[in-house]
Each structure stands twice: as structure tokens, then as C-alpha cells.
Amino acid sequence: MTASTHVSSDERIRSLEGHARDIRRAIVSMVHTAQSGHCGGSLSAADVVSALYFDLMNIDPSKPRMPGRDRFVLSKGHACPVLYAALALRGYFPVEELSTLRKNSSRLQGHPVSTYLPGVDATAGSLGLGFAQAVGMALEGRMLKADYHVYALLGDGELNEGVVWEAASTAAKFGLEKLVAIVDRNNLQNDGKADDIMPMEPIDKKFEAFNWRVLTMDGHDMAEVLATLEASNEPTGRPTCIIARTVKGKGVSFMENKREWHGKAPSDDEYSMACKDLEGGCT
Amino acid sequence: MSLAKSKTPTRRALAERMLEAGSERDDFVVFESDIGYSTYSYLFGDAYPERYFNLGIAELGTMATAAGMAAEGRPAIVCGYGVFLSMRALEAVRSFICYPRMNVKIFSSHGGVTAAVDGVTHQATEDIAFMATLPGMTVLAPCDSASARASFDLALGIHGPVFVRLMRDPLSELYPEGTEFSIGGCHTPRKGDDITIVSYGDLVFQALEAAELLATEGINAEVIDMYSIKPWDRQALRLSLERTKALLVVENHQRKNGLGYELAAWCMREGVSVPFAQLGLDDTFAESGSYPLTIQKFGMDAASIAAAARKLAAAKY
Ligand SMILES: Cc1ncc(C[n+]2csc(CCOP(=O)(O)OP(=O)(O)O)c2C)c(N)n1
Ligand SMILES: [Mg+2]
């Protein structure tokens, strides 16, 4: 059940902000150790992932395959440092294992594999196809009349893929109201600004036209993140899309809004600078 | 023989040649799916923005769009990662490029496990099987800068589909600039009489290293760089096997349906009966890791090649 039932909303928000900071520190330090991986899109998603894993999702780290658990599909699989950090900090596996990211024989593959690491619900890395799997998981939940929610996190560049819109049609056709797609709207993809590479706006109207309910939020304002994610659980007979306005590289000043930091690892100097930016330093 | 370390991965060497060619001929266009900084197609895009189309993260649509432009008579180039170009875009390549013989060139990076750290979703380890199976497709796999640059010109020099497999990381430089390459040709960077090792791309360097090891034991391996995978040089293989009478095929690819299967089937058909072995992924996926450790773990490094070659050479007698 949610960890927050008995705390005041202020405490709840402070605590999730703290977890988000821990997640960010772990992201930067694991990509630095691996000298490979994606910082920008991991950092932009840290607040949403913190709220899901440390508050909203019905999960039990000691029972990673619990049938009634909420599912999380990281469709933008390249951002797996954010997922690995949340899973380790939440207790799915030892935090020390984070330093094996992208190394031979590690369970922390360069892109997440569901059967390798406890807590990873779907294999991803090829953009667009994680989301379609999330739709399949929600369809199974509907067939079983199960209560679980399926949260899928997509990049805004990922929306370019045609399969995203095939999956969106399917979700609407079957009224998958327990499916929540969160779009990490950081306005950057690999080659530049998302709005330049392939204009997708109006994203809200597109999802509405596909018969989805659409909510928007500031993806770094924890109070708003919590309220919006909670609102997404109200049954409406339709799937919900949350557009999270975010900053790529959020929290590390020199990475923020920089295309170059999509898939680059920090040098030792950059790592120390990043740790200074992330309150409390790195471990 | 010690080779010069390369500073330029083949993906970049080819893209630099593409940039030069932009001023030599004004007919071709380049399509990209949001990894232009990785394929280095941005070099061309920055210089010729009106001939460069970045369609976002949409490989299947990009491939079909290129086919449409080619149907209008314009030579079209598509750049991207091997996994997405050879799998997500496969139907467009087969039915709308190869079938109607469209003039589309596919420059495909991150071949084999050379994208090692990214893991299996980014490792093109079945691309040669898919592409070489398609009627009318020409498949090239250069190993260094000179052969990558030449591959660009070979691809643009013929009408019809061509797939060029490129690599993520710089390895070594084997061929002097100006070396001749041809579609259907091969090179033999090392001569020997005891066993023929056929490879392409990155593993040519492992094969050459293995040959050095073997030489110290008195086994003289011949190393053929079969950079033209389809069509491939039957005459060269026949002549080599007449002397060496043993064949080892080494590829950064699944063993199944790769060049090894092609050469073995040819040997059977032609009645060329020699001891034969293959190295490559043995019906398994690879994993994330460093390139050297990954090819070692999956038995494609110089030591594994030398071990397999020793066995084969012994099997001849
Ligand atoms: C099908 C597919 N094509 C290309 C890629 C390579 N790639 C990895 S991340 C990325 C850009 C993603 O941008 P976006 O979805 O906006 O993610 P974010 O900004 O959140 O990192 C690309 C093109 C991929 N992983 N999958
Ligand atoms: Mg983005």
C-alpha cells in the first residue's frame, strides 16, 4: 500500500523530494562509473519516478512479481538509470549493484530487461514498443478485472514513432482506464529540440483526439506531480495521458537543456561539479 | 604486422566521404531518424540542409518515405542503427525497396555487438541474415576508414539497394587510402597455406591477431576480409581452400544464417569438402559490456579464433 497514509501532505512532499535527490545522485554516479549511459532523460524523470515508487504505486519490493502490483513500463528505456536507482533505493536489490551498470554479466543491462532484474516490469530500449507492451499489460488487467494500474513513461521524441499512436488507439478502443501514459516533455531528443526535429504539438489535442483524457503538470513540482498522478487514477472509462513539463538534465546545472547530455557520461571533473549541484553531494 | 590504431569509426569515415560527395554530385538526398549525431549524417545535413531529411524517431516511416522519393528517380540514402533499420524497417526494405529495385542505400551503424555497452536492444546481430536474404540486395561490411569510404562510392556507383554495415568504435586501419575495392570482391590481408579464416568488419582484426598467434606455433593461416558479403568472391574462396583445405568463418553476428551458413552451403553444393567451423553468436543473445570482454565472452576474439583454427588444422590430417 502507499507509504504515506499517515503523514501530512507537507512531510509527504519533502520526503519524495528527498528520494528524488537520492535518485538523481545515484543516476549521475552510476553513469559516471559506467562511463556510458543517458543522464539527461534520466534526470528529467526523477521526480515522477520518485512519486511513483516511493508513494503512489502499490508495490512490494520483496514480492517483485506480486500479481496485483501496479506496473511501471519505462518505454524510454535508455533512461534506465532512473529506474535502476529507484528500484535499488526502494530495496529491490542492493544499492551497491548500481555500480555494475552496463558491465559484463550485470543484471543492469544498458537497456532494461524484465526477466533479469527484480522490479523491471517490461523490456525496453527500442522506442515506442515499451508503450505497446504497457497497453498489453493493461488489457490483461482489464480481462482479469484486476485493480492494478499500468504507468508508462514515454519521451516526447518517442512520440514520433508510429507505433505509439497504434497503441494509443488500442488503449482507447478497449477503454483501458487503468493505463496512465506519462510524457516526459523535456523538448529535447537525440538530434536537437523535439519541436524542431519532428513537431508533435499539440500533444494534448492529439491524445484527446485519440479519445484519451489528458492532464498536464510541472514534472518537477512534487505537489503537482502527486496531485496529478492521484487524479489519473479516477476512473473515467478512458486511458489517461499526463504531459509532464520537464527540463532535460534537471538538477545538474551544466546538463540542463543541453542536447549534448542526452547520452554522454560525465568526466571526473564534471562528476564533481554535478555532485556539488546535487545537494548533499554524491556517495 | 602491427596495424595503426584508428581514430575514426567506420560510421564516421563513411559519413565524411558522404559529405565530400555532396559537392561532387547534387542528386542524392539523405534521410535520418534522430540519431544524426551518432551516424554522423549531421555532417552532410549541416552542409546541405535542403538535401537532408530528419524524420524523427520513426525508422519504418523513414524507410518507406525514402522508397517513395527513390520511386521518383532520386537516389536516397537512409542512415541509422542496424537494429532499427534491419528489423523495424524491414518490410519497407523488402517489399518497397528490394522488390521494385529502388535506388536506396542503407548506411547502418552499430553492427554486431560493437554497440556492446548499450545491450541487446541496440546490437544488430541478425542484420546480415535479414539483409542478405533479400533478393536484389547488395551487402557490404567495411572494417576500416579506407574501406568505409570506398563502400560509399561502391554503393552510390550502382543502381539498386545496398546495405552497408558500419561500426560504433574506431579499431585499426588496415588499408592504405586508395586501395581498390569492388562489389563481389575481397582482400586477403594475410597469406597462408594451413587454414582459411574468413571474416568481415571488426573481427578481421581479431582474425589477423589470431593468425599471428598461430604463426608462432607453425600454423600459417590465410585471412580473407570478405567485405563484400553479397555478392561474395567465390573464386577467391575456391583458390584459397584448394591450398589450405580448412575453413573457419568468424563473424560478429548469429552463426545461423550469416556468412558462415552461406559459405558452408556453397562448399556442399560445389563438392568442396573441407573441415569447417564457425565462430559468432551461437543461437544466443549477447549482453551489455565492454567490446573486448564481450567478444571474448561470446568466443569471437583472437584467442577463440586461434583455438578453433588449431582444432581445424589438426582435423585435416
Ligand atoms: C526505435 C528507436 N530508435 C532510435 C533509438 C535511439 N534513441 C535513443 S534515445 C533517443 C532520443 C529519445 O528522445 P526522447 O524520447 O525525447 O527521450 P528523452 O528526451 O526523455 O531522453 C533516440 C533516438 C531508440 N532507442 N529506439
Ligand atoms: Mg525528450
mmCIF file with all atom_site columns, C-alpha atoms in Angstrom, chain A residues 125-274:
data_model
loop_
_atom_site.group_PDB
_atom_site.id
_atom_site.type_symbol
_atom_site.label_atom_id
_atom_site.label_alt_id
_atom_site.label_comp_id
_atom_site.label_asym_id
_atom_site.label_entity_id
_atom_site.label_seq_id
_atom_site.pdbx_PDB_ins_code
_atom_site.Cartn_x
_atom_site.Cartn_y
_atom_site.Cartn_z
_atom_site.occupancy
_atom_site.B_iso_or_equiv
_atom_site.pdbx_formal_charge
_atom_site.auth_seq_id
_atom_site.auth_comp_id
_atom_site.auth_asym_id
_atom_site.auth_atom_id
_atom_site.pdbx_PDB_model_num
ATOM 1   C CA . GLY A 1 125 ? 15.091  0.230   -25.383 1.00 0.00 ? 125 GLY A CA 1
ATOM 2   C CA . SER A 1 126 ? 13.541  0.322   -28.814 1.00 0.00 ? 126 SER A CA 1
ATOM 3   C CA . LEU A 1 127 ? 11.376  3.415   -28.572 1.00 0.00 ? 127 LEU A CA 1
ATOM 4   C CA . GLY A 1 128 ? 7.621   3.073   -28.941 1.00 0.00 ? 128 GLY A CA 1
ATOM 5   C CA . LEU A 1 129 ? 7.488   -0.637  -28.232 1.00 0.00 ? 129 LEU A CA 1
ATOM 6   C CA . GLY A 1 130 ? 7.524   -0.320  -24.447 1.00 0.00 ? 130 GLY A CA 1
ATOM 7   C CA . PHE A 1 131 ? 4.313   1.651   -24.603 1.00 0.00 ? 131 PHE A CA 1
ATOM 8   C CA . ALA A 1 132 ? 2.585   -1.014  -26.704 1.00 0.00 ? 132 ALA A CA 1
ATOM 9   C CA . GLN A 1 133 ? 3.611   -3.604  -24.106 1.00 0.00 ? 133 GLN A CA 1
ATOM 10  C CA . ALA A 1 134 ? 2.098   -1.390  -21.392 1.00 0.00 ? 134 ALA A CA 1
ATOM 11  C CA . VAL A 1 135 ? -1.156  -1.470  -23.345 1.00 0.00 ? 135 VAL A CA 1
ATOM 12  C CA . GLY A 1 136 ? -0.949  -5.270  -23.405 1.00 0.00 ? 136 GLY A CA 1
ATOM 13  C CA . MET A 1 137 ? -0.444  -5.363  -19.638 1.00 0.00 ? 137 MET A CA 1
ATOM 14  C CA . ALA A 1 138 ? -3.448  -3.097  -19.102 1.00 0.00 ? 138 ALA A CA 1
ATOM 15  C CA . LEU A 1 139 ? -5.517  -5.226  -21.467 1.00 0.00 ? 139 LEU A CA 1
ATOM 16  C CA . GLU A 1 140 ? -4.659  -8.293  -19.366 1.00 0.00 ? 140 GLU A CA 1
ATOM 17  C CA . GLY A 1 141 ? -5.677  -6.359  -16.225 1.00 0.00 ? 141 GLY A CA 1
ATOM 18  C CA . ARG A 1 142 ? -8.990  -5.494  -17.830 1.00 0.00 ? 142 ARG A CA 1
ATOM 19  C CA . MET A 1 143 ? -9.599  -9.107  -18.817 1.00 0.00 ? 143 MET A CA 1
ATOM 20  C CA . LEU A 1 144 ? -8.909  -10.245 -15.236 1.00 0.00 ? 144 LEU A CA 1
ATOM 21  C CA . LYS A 1 145 ? -10.939 -7.337  -13.808 1.00 0.00 ? 145 LYS A CA 1
ATOM 22  C CA . ALA A 1 146 ? -7.813  -6.627  -11.745 1.00 0.00 ? 146 ALA A CA 1
ATOM 23  C CA . ASP A 1 147 ? -7.264  -3.395  -9.865  1.00 0.00 ? 147 ASP A CA 1
ATOM 24  C CA . TYR A 1 148 ? -3.719  -2.666  -10.853 1.00 0.00 ? 148 TYR A CA 1
ATOM 25  C CA . HIS A 1 149 ? -2.620  0.424   -12.753 1.00 0.00 ? 149 HIS A CA 1
ATOM 26  C CA . VAL A 1 150 ? -0.072  0.447   -15.527 1.00 0.00 ? 150 VAL A CA 1
ATOM 27  C CA . TYR A 1 151 ? 2.121   3.542   -15.725 1.00 0.00 ? 151 TYR A CA 1
ATOM 28  C CA . ALA A 1 152 ? 4.113   4.031   -18.913 1.00 0.00 ? 152 ALA A CA 1
ATOM 29  C CA . LEU A 1 153 ? 6.792   6.700   -19.181 1.00 0.00 ? 153 LEU A CA 1
ATOM 30  C CA . LEU A 1 154 ? 7.448   7.968   -22.705 1.00 0.00 ? 154 LEU A CA 1
ATOM 31  C CA . GLY A 1 155 ? 9.856   10.516  -24.122 1.00 0.00 ? 155 GLY A CA 1
ATOM 32  C CA . ASP A 1 156 ? 8.493   13.389  -26.184 1.00 0.00 ? 156 ASP A CA 1
ATOM 33  C CA . GLY A 1 157 ? 10.770  12.355  -29.047 1.00 0.00 ? 157 GLY A CA 1
ATOM 34  C CA . GLU A 1 158 ? 9.429   8.844   -28.660 1.00 0.00 ? 158 GLU A CA 1
ATOM 35  C CA . LEU A 1 159 ? 6.030   10.181  -29.714 1.00 0.00 ? 159 LEU A CA 1
ATOM 36  C CA . ASN A 1 160 ? 7.446   10.335  -33.272 1.00 0.00 ? 160 ASN A CA 1
ATOM 37  C CA . GLU A 1 161 ? 7.148   6.561   -33.546 1.00 0.00 ? 161 GLU A CA 1
ATOM 38  C CA . GLY A 1 162 ? 4.012   5.450   -35.386 1.00 0.00 ? 162 GLY A CA 1
ATOM 39  C CA . VAL A 1 163 ? 3.542   2.508   -33.025 1.00 0.00 ? 163 VAL A CA 1
ATOM 40  C CA . VAL A 1 164 ? 2.856   4.962   -30.183 1.00 0.00 ? 164 VAL A CA 1
ATOM 41  C CA . TRP A 1 165 ? -0.301  6.004   -31.965 1.00 0.00 ? 165 TRP A CA 1
ATOM 42  C CA . GLU A 1 166 ? -1.294  2.432   -32.790 1.00 0.00 ? 166 GLU A CA 1
ATOM 43  C CA . ALA A 1 167 ? -1.003  1.649   -29.092 1.00 0.00 ? 167 ALA A CA 1
ATOM 44  C CA . ALA A 1 168 ? -2.930  4.812   -28.176 1.00 0.00 ? 168 ALA A CA 1
ATOM 45  C CA . SER A 1 169 ? -5.789  3.745   -30.465 1.00 0.00 ? 169 SER A CA 1
ATOM 46  C CA . THR A 1 170 ? -5.870  0.286   -28.918 1.00 0.00 ? 170 THR A CA 1
ATOM 47  C CA . ALA A 1 171 ? -5.983  1.666   -25.376 1.00 0.00 ? 171 ALA A CA 1
ATOM 48  C CA . ALA A 1 172 ? -8.917  3.918   -26.255 1.00 0.00 ? 172 ALA A CA 1
ATOM 49  C CA . LYS A 1 173 ? -10.792 1.184   -28.125 1.00 0.00 ? 173 LYS A CA 1
ATOM 50  C CA . PHE A 1 174 ? -10.731 -1.046  -25.054 1.00 0.00 ? 174 PHE A CA 1
ATOM 51  C CA . GLY A 1 175 ? -11.299 1.785   -22.587 1.00 0.00 ? 175 GLY A CA 1
ATOM 52  C CA . LEU A 1 176 ? -8.151  0.969   -20.619 1.00 0.00 ? 176 LEU A CA 1
ATOM 53  C CA . GLU A 1 177 ? -8.869  3.382   -17.780 1.00 0.00 ? 177 GLU A CA 1
ATOM 54  C CA . LYS A 1 178 ? -6.121  1.941   -15.576 1.00 0.00 ? 178 LYS A CA 1
ATOM 55  C CA . LEU A 1 179 ? -3.473  2.845   -18.107 1.00 0.00 ? 179 LEU A CA 1
ATOM 56  C CA . VAL A 1 180 ? -1.579  6.070   -17.465 1.00 0.00 ? 180 VAL A CA 1
ATOM 57  C CA . ALA A 1 181 ? 0.891   7.323   -20.072 1.00 0.00 ? 181 ALA A CA 1
ATOM 58  C CA . ILE A 1 182 ? 3.271   9.981   -18.784 1.00 0.00 ? 182 ILE A CA 1
ATOM 59  C CA . VAL A 1 183 ? 5.041   12.006  -21.452 1.00 0.00 ? 183 VAL A CA 1
ATOM 60  C CA . ASP A 1 184 ? 8.379   13.415  -20.291 1.00 0.00 ? 184 ASP A CA 1
ATOM 61  C CA . ARG A 1 185 ? 8.033   16.655  -22.194 1.00 0.00 ? 185 ARG A CA 1
ATOM 62  C CA . ASN A 1 186 ? 11.612  17.944  -21.962 1.00 0.00 ? 186 ASN A CA 1
ATOM 63  C CA . ASN A 1 187 ? 11.601  19.241  -25.528 1.00 0.00 ? 187 ASN A CA 1
ATOM 64  C CA . LEU A 1 188 ? 14.864  17.544  -26.450 1.00 0.00 ? 188 LEU A CA 1
ATOM 65  C CA . GLN A 1 189 ? 15.589  14.341  -28.295 1.00 0.00 ? 189 GLN A CA 1
ATOM 66  C CA . ASN A 1 190 ? 18.848  12.975  -29.705 1.00 0.00 ? 190 ASN A CA 1
ATOM 67  C CA . ASP A 1 191 ? 19.454  15.405  -32.552 1.00 0.00 ? 191 ASP A CA 1
ATOM 68  C CA . GLY A 1 192 ? 18.031  18.600  -31.090 1.00 0.00 ? 192 GLY A CA 1
ATOM 69  C CA . LYS A 1 193 ? 14.872  20.234  -29.850 1.00 0.00 ? 193 LYS A CA 1
ATOM 70  C CA . ALA A 1 194 ? 11.892  17.945  -30.137 1.00 0.00 ? 194 ALA A CA 1
ATOM 71  C CA . ASP A 1 195 ? 9.850   20.807  -31.619 1.00 0.00 ? 195 ASP A CA 1
ATOM 72  C CA . ASP A 1 196 ? 12.413  21.141  -34.433 1.00 0.00 ? 196 ASP A CA 1
ATOM 73  C CA . ILE A 1 197 ? 13.246  17.513  -35.171 1.00 0.00 ? 197 ILE A CA 1
ATOM 74  C CA . MET A 1 198 ? 9.616   16.483  -35.567 1.00 0.00 ? 198 MET A CA 1
ATOM 75  C CA . PRO A 1 199 ? 6.937   18.888  -34.362 1.00 0.00 ? 199 PRO A CA 1
ATOM 76  C CA . MET A 1 200 ? 4.349   16.924  -32.355 1.00 0.00 ? 200 MET A CA 1
ATOM 77  C CA . GLU A 1 201 ? 2.336   19.765  -30.807 1.00 0.00 ? 201 GLU A CA 1
ATOM 78  C CA . PRO A 1 202 ? -0.439  19.972  -29.906 1.00 0.00 ? 202 PRO A CA 1
ATOM 79  C CA . ILE A 1 203 ? 0.307   16.795  -27.957 1.00 0.00 ? 203 ILE A CA 1
ATOM 80  C CA . ASP A 1 204 ? -2.673  17.276  -25.628 1.00 0.00 ? 204 ASP A CA 1
ATOM 81  C CA . LYS A 1 205 ? -5.109  17.666  -28.515 1.00 0.00 ? 205 LYS A CA 1
ATOM 82  C CA . LYS A 1 206 ? -3.613  14.659  -30.287 1.00 0.00 ? 206 LYS A CA 1
ATOM 83  C CA . PHE A 1 207 ? -4.225  12.394  -27.285 1.00 0.00 ? 207 PHE A CA 1
ATOM 84  C CA . GLU A 1 208 ? -7.696  13.907  -26.805 1.00 0.00 ? 208 GLU A CA 1
ATOM 85  C CA . ALA A 1 209 ? -8.465  13.175  -30.444 1.00 0.00 ? 209 ALA A CA 1
ATOM 86  C CA . PHE A 1 210 ? -7.400  9.581   -29.755 1.00 0.00 ? 210 PHE A CA 1
ATOM 87  C CA . ASN A 1 211 ? -10.054 9.528   -27.008 1.00 0.00 ? 211 ASN A CA 1
ATOM 88  C CA . TRP A 1 212 ? -7.714  9.818   -24.049 1.00 0.00 ? 212 TRP A CA 1
ATOM 89  C CA . ARG A 1 213 ? -8.176  12.013  -21.004 1.00 0.00 ? 213 ARG A CA 1
ATOM 90  C CA . VAL A 1 214 ? -5.279  14.476  -20.825 1.00 0.00 ? 214 VAL A CA 1
ATOM 91  C CA . LEU A 1 215 ? -3.755  16.093  -17.723 1.00 0.00 ? 215 LEU A CA 1
ATOM 92  C CA . THR A 1 216 ? -0.725  18.338  -17.590 1.00 0.00 ? 216 THR A CA 1
ATOM 93  C CA . MET A 1 217 ? 1.706   19.121  -14.794 1.00 0.00 ? 217 MET A CA 1
ATOM 94  C CA . ASP A 1 218 ? 5.026   20.647  -13.930 1.00 0.00 ? 218 ASP A CA 1
ATOM 95  C CA . GLY A 1 219 ? 7.067   17.467  -13.743 1.00 0.00 ? 219 GLY A CA 1
ATOM 96  C CA . HIS A 1 220 ? 9.426   18.922  -11.140 1.00 0.00 ? 220 HIS A CA 1
ATOM 97  C CA . ASP A 1 221 ? 6.845   20.340  -8.721  1.00 0.00 ? 221 ASP A CA 1
ATOM 98  C CA . MET A 1 222 ? 6.303   17.447  -6.346  1.00 0.00 ? 222 MET A CA 1
ATOM 99  C CA . ALA A 1 223 ? 2.953   18.703  -5.047  1.00 0.00 ? 223 ALA A CA 1
ATOM 100 C CA . GLU A 1 224 ? 1.659   18.972  -8.582  1.00 0.00 ? 224 GLU A CA 1
ATOM 101 C CA . VAL A 1 225 ? 3.171   15.632  -9.581  1.00 0.00 ? 225 VAL A CA 1
ATOM 102 C CA . LEU A 1 226 ? 1.444   13.899  -6.677  1.00 0.00 ? 226 LEU A CA 1
ATOM 103 C CA . ALA A 1 227 ? -1.903  15.579  -7.234  1.00 0.00 ? 227 ALA A CA 1
ATOM 104 C CA . THR A 1 228 ? -1.889  14.844  -10.960 1.00 0.00 ? 228 THR A CA 1
ATOM 105 C CA . LEU A 1 229 ? -0.842  11.218  -10.573 1.00 0.00 ? 229 LEU A CA 1
ATOM 106 C CA . GLU A 1 230 ? -3.589  10.776  -7.996  1.00 0.00 ? 230 GLU A CA 1
ATOM 107 C CA . ALA A 1 231 ? -6.120  12.375  -10.313 1.00 0.00 ? 231 ALA A CA 1
ATOM 108 C CA . SER A 1 232 ? -5.044  9.991   -13.071 1.00 0.00 ? 232 SER A CA 1
ATOM 109 C CA . ASN A 1 233 ? -6.422  7.112   -11.019 1.00 0.00 ? 233 ASN A CA 1
ATOM 110 C CA . GLU A 1 234 ? -10.013 8.361   -11.099 1.00 0.00 ? 234 GLU A CA 1
ATOM 111 C CA . PRO A 1 235 ? -11.932 6.033   -13.373 1.00 0.00 ? 235 PRO A CA 1
ATOM 112 C CA . THR A 1 236 ? -13.308 7.711   -16.492 1.00 0.00 ? 236 THR A CA 1
ATOM 113 C CA . GLY A 1 237 ? -13.646 4.830   -18.902 1.00 0.00 ? 237 GLY A CA 1
ATOM 114 C CA . ARG A 1 238 ? -10.705 6.232   -20.864 1.00 0.00 ? 238 ARG A CA 1
ATOM 115 C CA . PRO A 1 239 ? -6.933  5.925   -20.604 1.00 0.00 ? 239 PRO A CA 1
ATOM 116 C CA . THR A 1 240 ? -5.114  8.950   -19.192 1.00 0.00 ? 240 THR A CA 1
ATOM 117 C CA . CYS A 1 241 ? -2.153  10.808  -20.626 1.00 0.00 ? 241 CYS A CA 1
ATOM 118 C CA . ILE A 1 242 ? -0.177  13.110  -18.348 1.00 0.00 ? 242 ILE A CA 1
ATOM 119 C CA . ILE A 1 243 ? 2.032   15.625  -20.068 1.00 0.00 ? 243 ILE A CA 1
ATOM 120 C CA . ALA A 1 244 ? 4.867   16.358  -17.635 1.00 0.00 ? 244 ALA A CA 1
ATOM 121 C CA . ARG A 1 245 ? 6.648   19.595  -18.478 1.00 0.00 ? 245 ARG A CA 1
ATOM 122 C CA . THR A 1 246 ? 10.251  18.864  -17.562 1.00 0.00 ? 246 THR A CA 1
ATOM 123 C CA . VAL A 1 247 ? 13.830  20.008  -18.034 1.00 0.00 ? 247 VAL A CA 1
ATOM 124 C CA . LYS A 1 248 ? 16.253  17.513  -19.530 1.00 0.00 ? 248 LYS A CA 1
ATOM 125 C CA . GLY A 1 249 ? 19.216  17.097  -17.179 1.00 0.00 ? 249 GLY A CA 1
ATOM 126 C CA . LYS A 1 250 ? 17.224  18.646  -14.303 1.00 0.00 ? 250 LYS A CA 1
ATOM 127 C CA . GLY A 1 251 ? 19.278  19.189  -11.159 1.00 0.00 ? 251 GLY A CA 1
ATOM 128 C CA . VAL A 1 252 ? 22.727  19.330  -12.737 1.00 0.00 ? 252 VAL A CA 1
ATOM 129 C CA . SER A 1 253 ? 23.138  22.903  -13.954 1.00 0.00 ? 253 SER A CA 1
ATOM 130 C CA . PHE A 1 254 ? 25.508  22.242  -16.846 1.00 0.00 ? 254 PHE A CA 1
ATOM 131 C CA . MET A 1 255 ? 23.400  19.365  -18.140 1.00 0.00 ? 255 MET A CA 1
ATOM 132 C CA . GLU A 1 256 ? 20.097  21.221  -18.101 1.00 0.00 ? 256 GLU A CA 1
ATOM 133 C CA . ASN A 1 257 ? 18.518  21.761  -21.508 1.00 0.00 ? 257 ASN A CA 1
ATOM 134 C CA . LYS A 1 258 ? 21.642  20.583  -23.302 1.00 0.00 ? 258 LYS A CA 1
ATOM 135 C CA . ARG A 1 259 ? 21.353  18.224  -26.262 1.00 0.00 ? 259 ARG A CA 1
ATOM 136 C CA . GLU A 1 260 ? 24.916  17.040  -25.647 1.00 0.00 ? 260 GLU A CA 1
ATOM 137 C CA . TRP A 1 261 ? 23.921  15.487  -22.341 1.00 0.00 ? 261 TRP A CA 1
ATOM 138 C CA . HIS A 1 262 ? 21.404  13.097  -23.868 1.00 0.00 ? 262 HIS A CA 1
ATOM 139 C CA . GLY A 1 263 ? 23.747  10.143  -23.929 1.00 0.00 ? 263 GLY A CA 1
ATOM 140 C CA . LYS A 1 264 ? 27.069  11.207  -22.511 1.00 0.00 ? 264 LYS A CA 1
ATOM 141 C CA . ALA A 1 265 ? 28.895  10.227  -19.331 1.00 0.00 ? 265 ALA A CA 1
ATOM 142 C CA . PRO A 1 266 ? 30.449  12.859  -17.072 1.00 0.00 ? 266 PRO A CA 1
ATOM 143 C CA . SER A 1 267 ? 34.240  13.026  -16.752 1.00 0.00 ? 267 SER A CA 1
ATOM 144 C CA . ASP A 1 268 ? 35.727  13.018  -13.239 1.00 0.00 ? 268 ASP A CA 1
ATOM 145 C CA . ASP A 1 269 ? 35.691  16.824  -13.117 1.00 0.00 ? 269 ASP A CA 1
ATOM 146 C CA . GLU A 1 270 ? 32.169  17.042  -14.433 1.00 0.00 ? 270 GLU A CA 1
ATOM 147 C CA . TYR A 1 271 ? 31.150  14.429  -11.915 1.00 0.00 ? 271 TYR A CA 1
ATOM 148 C CA . SER A 1 272 ? 32.447  16.513  -9.006  1.00 0.00 ? 272 SER A CA 1
ATOM 149 C CA . MET A 1 273 ? 30.668  19.555  -10.399 1.00 0.00 ? 273 MET A CA 1
ATOM 150 C CA . ALA A 1 274 ? 27.456  17.584  -10.711 1.00 0.00 ? 274 ALA A CA 1
#
